[in-house]
Short mmCIF file of C-alpha atoms in Angstrom, two decimals:
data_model
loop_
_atom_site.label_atom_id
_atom_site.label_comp_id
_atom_site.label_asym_id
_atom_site.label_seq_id
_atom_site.Cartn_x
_atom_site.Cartn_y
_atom_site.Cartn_z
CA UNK T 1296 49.86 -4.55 -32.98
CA UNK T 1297 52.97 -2.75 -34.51
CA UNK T 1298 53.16 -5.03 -37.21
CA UNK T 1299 49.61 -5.61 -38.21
CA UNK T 1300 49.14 -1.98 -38.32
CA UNK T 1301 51.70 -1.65 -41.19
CA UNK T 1302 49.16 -3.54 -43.13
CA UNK T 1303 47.50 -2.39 -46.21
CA UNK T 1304 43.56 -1.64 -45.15
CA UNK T 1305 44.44 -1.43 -41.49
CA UNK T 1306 42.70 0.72 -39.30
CA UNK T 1307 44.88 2.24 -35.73
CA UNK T 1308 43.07 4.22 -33.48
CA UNK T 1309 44.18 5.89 -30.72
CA UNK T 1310 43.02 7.96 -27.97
CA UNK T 1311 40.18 8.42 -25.45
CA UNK T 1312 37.24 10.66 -23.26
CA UNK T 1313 39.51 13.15 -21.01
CA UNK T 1314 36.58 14.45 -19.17
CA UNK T 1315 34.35 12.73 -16.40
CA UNK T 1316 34.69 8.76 -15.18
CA UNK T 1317 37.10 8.35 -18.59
CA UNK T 1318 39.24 11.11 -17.65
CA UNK T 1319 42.52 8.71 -17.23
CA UNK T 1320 41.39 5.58 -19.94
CA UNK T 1321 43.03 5.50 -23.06
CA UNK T 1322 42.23 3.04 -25.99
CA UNK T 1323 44.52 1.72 -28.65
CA UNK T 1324 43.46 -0.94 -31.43
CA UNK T 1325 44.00 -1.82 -34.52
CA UNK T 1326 41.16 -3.00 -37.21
CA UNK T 1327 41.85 -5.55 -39.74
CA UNK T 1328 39.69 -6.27 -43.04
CA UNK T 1329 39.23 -9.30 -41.74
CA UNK T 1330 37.42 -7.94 -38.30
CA UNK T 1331 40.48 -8.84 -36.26
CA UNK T 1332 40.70 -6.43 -33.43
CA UNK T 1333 44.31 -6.32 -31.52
CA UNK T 1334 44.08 -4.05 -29.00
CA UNK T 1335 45.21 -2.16 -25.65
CA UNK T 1336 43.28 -0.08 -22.75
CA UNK T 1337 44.40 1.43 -20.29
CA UNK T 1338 43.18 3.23 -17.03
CA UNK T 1339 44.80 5.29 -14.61
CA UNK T 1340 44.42 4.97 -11.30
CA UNK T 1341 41.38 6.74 -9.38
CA UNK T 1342 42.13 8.36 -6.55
CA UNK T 1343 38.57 8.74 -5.54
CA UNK T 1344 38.07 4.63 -5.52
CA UNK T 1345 41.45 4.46 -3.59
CA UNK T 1346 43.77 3.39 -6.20
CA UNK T 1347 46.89 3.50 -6.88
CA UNK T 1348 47.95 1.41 -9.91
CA UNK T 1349 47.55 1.97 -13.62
CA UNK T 1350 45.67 -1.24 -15.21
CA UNK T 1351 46.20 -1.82 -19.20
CA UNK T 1352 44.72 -5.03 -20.87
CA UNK T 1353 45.27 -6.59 -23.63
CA UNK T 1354 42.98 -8.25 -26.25
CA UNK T 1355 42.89 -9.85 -29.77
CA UNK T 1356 39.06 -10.41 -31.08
CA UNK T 1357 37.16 -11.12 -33.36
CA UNK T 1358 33.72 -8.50 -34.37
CA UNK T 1359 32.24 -9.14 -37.03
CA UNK T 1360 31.44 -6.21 -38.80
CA UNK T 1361 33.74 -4.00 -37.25
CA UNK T 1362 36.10 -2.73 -39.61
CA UNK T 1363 33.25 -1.85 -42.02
CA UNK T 1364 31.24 0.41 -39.07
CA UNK T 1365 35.09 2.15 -38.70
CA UNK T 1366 35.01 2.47 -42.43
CA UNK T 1367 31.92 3.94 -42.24
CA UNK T 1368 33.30 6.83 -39.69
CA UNK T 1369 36.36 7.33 -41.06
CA UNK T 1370 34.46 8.05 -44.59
CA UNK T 1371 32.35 11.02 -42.87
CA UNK T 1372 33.33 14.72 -43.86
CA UNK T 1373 33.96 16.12 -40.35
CA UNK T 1374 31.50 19.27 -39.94
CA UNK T 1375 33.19 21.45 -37.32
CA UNK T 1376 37.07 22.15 -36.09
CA UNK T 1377 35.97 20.02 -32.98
CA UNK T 1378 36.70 20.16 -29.23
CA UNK T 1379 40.38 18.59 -28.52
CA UNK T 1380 39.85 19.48 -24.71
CA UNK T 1381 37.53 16.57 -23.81
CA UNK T 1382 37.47 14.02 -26.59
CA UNK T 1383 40.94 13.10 -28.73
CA UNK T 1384 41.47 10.18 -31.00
CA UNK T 1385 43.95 10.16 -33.86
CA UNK T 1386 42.57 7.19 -36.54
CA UNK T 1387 45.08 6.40 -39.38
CA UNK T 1388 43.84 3.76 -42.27
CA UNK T 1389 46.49 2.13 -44.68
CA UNK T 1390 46.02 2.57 -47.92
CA UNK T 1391 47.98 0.89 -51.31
CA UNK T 1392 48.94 4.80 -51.83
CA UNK T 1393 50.35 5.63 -48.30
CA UNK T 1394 49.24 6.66 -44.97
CA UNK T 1395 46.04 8.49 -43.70
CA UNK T 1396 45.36 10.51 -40.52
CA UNK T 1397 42.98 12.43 -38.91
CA UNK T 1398 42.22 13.45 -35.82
CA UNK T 1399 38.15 12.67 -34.32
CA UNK T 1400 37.52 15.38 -31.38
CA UNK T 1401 33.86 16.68 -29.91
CA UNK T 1402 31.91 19.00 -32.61
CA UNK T 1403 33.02 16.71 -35.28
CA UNK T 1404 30.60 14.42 -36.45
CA UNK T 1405 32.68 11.40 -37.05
CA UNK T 1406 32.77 11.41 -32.79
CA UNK T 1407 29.38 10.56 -32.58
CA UNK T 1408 29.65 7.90 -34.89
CA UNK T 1409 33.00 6.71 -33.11
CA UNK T 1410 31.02 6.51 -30.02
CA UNK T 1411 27.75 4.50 -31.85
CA UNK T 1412 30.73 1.98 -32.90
CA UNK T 1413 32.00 1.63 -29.42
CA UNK T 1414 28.23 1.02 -27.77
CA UNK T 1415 26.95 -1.29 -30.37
CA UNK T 1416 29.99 -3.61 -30.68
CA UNK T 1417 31.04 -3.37 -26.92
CA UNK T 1418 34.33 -4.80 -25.98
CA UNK T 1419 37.17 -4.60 -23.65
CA UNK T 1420 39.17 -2.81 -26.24
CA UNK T 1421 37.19 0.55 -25.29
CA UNK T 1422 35.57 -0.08 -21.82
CA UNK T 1423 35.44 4.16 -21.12
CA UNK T 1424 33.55 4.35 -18.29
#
């Protein structure tokens, strides 16, 4: 993941939901032109199910489509400051001139189209409960 991400017109994202079911589930991935997804998640362990262990997973996939719909978010003007209490994902995108980063939180309108990404092109990658 560490290397493809160094790629020119890579897309990392990091973060996750830290409110509710999602509370302790992170997601890490990385985006390729090419639709590659490389990726991590990770959940914590729920006391209330009687667990006790971390899980993380690992995946590398292919979704078509996917690195144009992250485009796509990435592209939108966020419209508020945003909620970093409940909702926090850093994206960065590699460009020819450098590095780009942003943070996506709740009240920004790029989260909403974050989350349409993750429900239409459903994978492991980002299974927040």
């Amino acid at each position: 993941m560490t290397q493809t991400r160094s790629e020119v017109g890579t897309i990392y994202v990091s973060g996750g939901y830290y409110d509710g079911a999602s509370a302790d589930q992170t997601a890490r991935f990385v985006v390729t032109p090419d639709d590659q997804l490389i990726c991590t998640f990770q959940s914590g362990p729920n006391a209330s199910f009687g667990e006790t262990e971390t899980s993380v997973t690992a995946h590398r996939l292919t979704v078509p489509g996917l690195h144009r719909a992250m485009m796509g978010v990435l592209s939108q003007t966020n419209v508020g400051p945003g909620d970093d209490d409940f909702t926090n994902f850093t994206a960065e995108q590699r460009t020819p001139s450098g590095l780009n980063t942003t943070q996506i939180n709740i009240g920004d309108s790029r989260a909403d189209a974050l989350q349409n990404v993750f429900v239409s092109m459903p994978t492991p990658c980002w299974a927040f409960n």
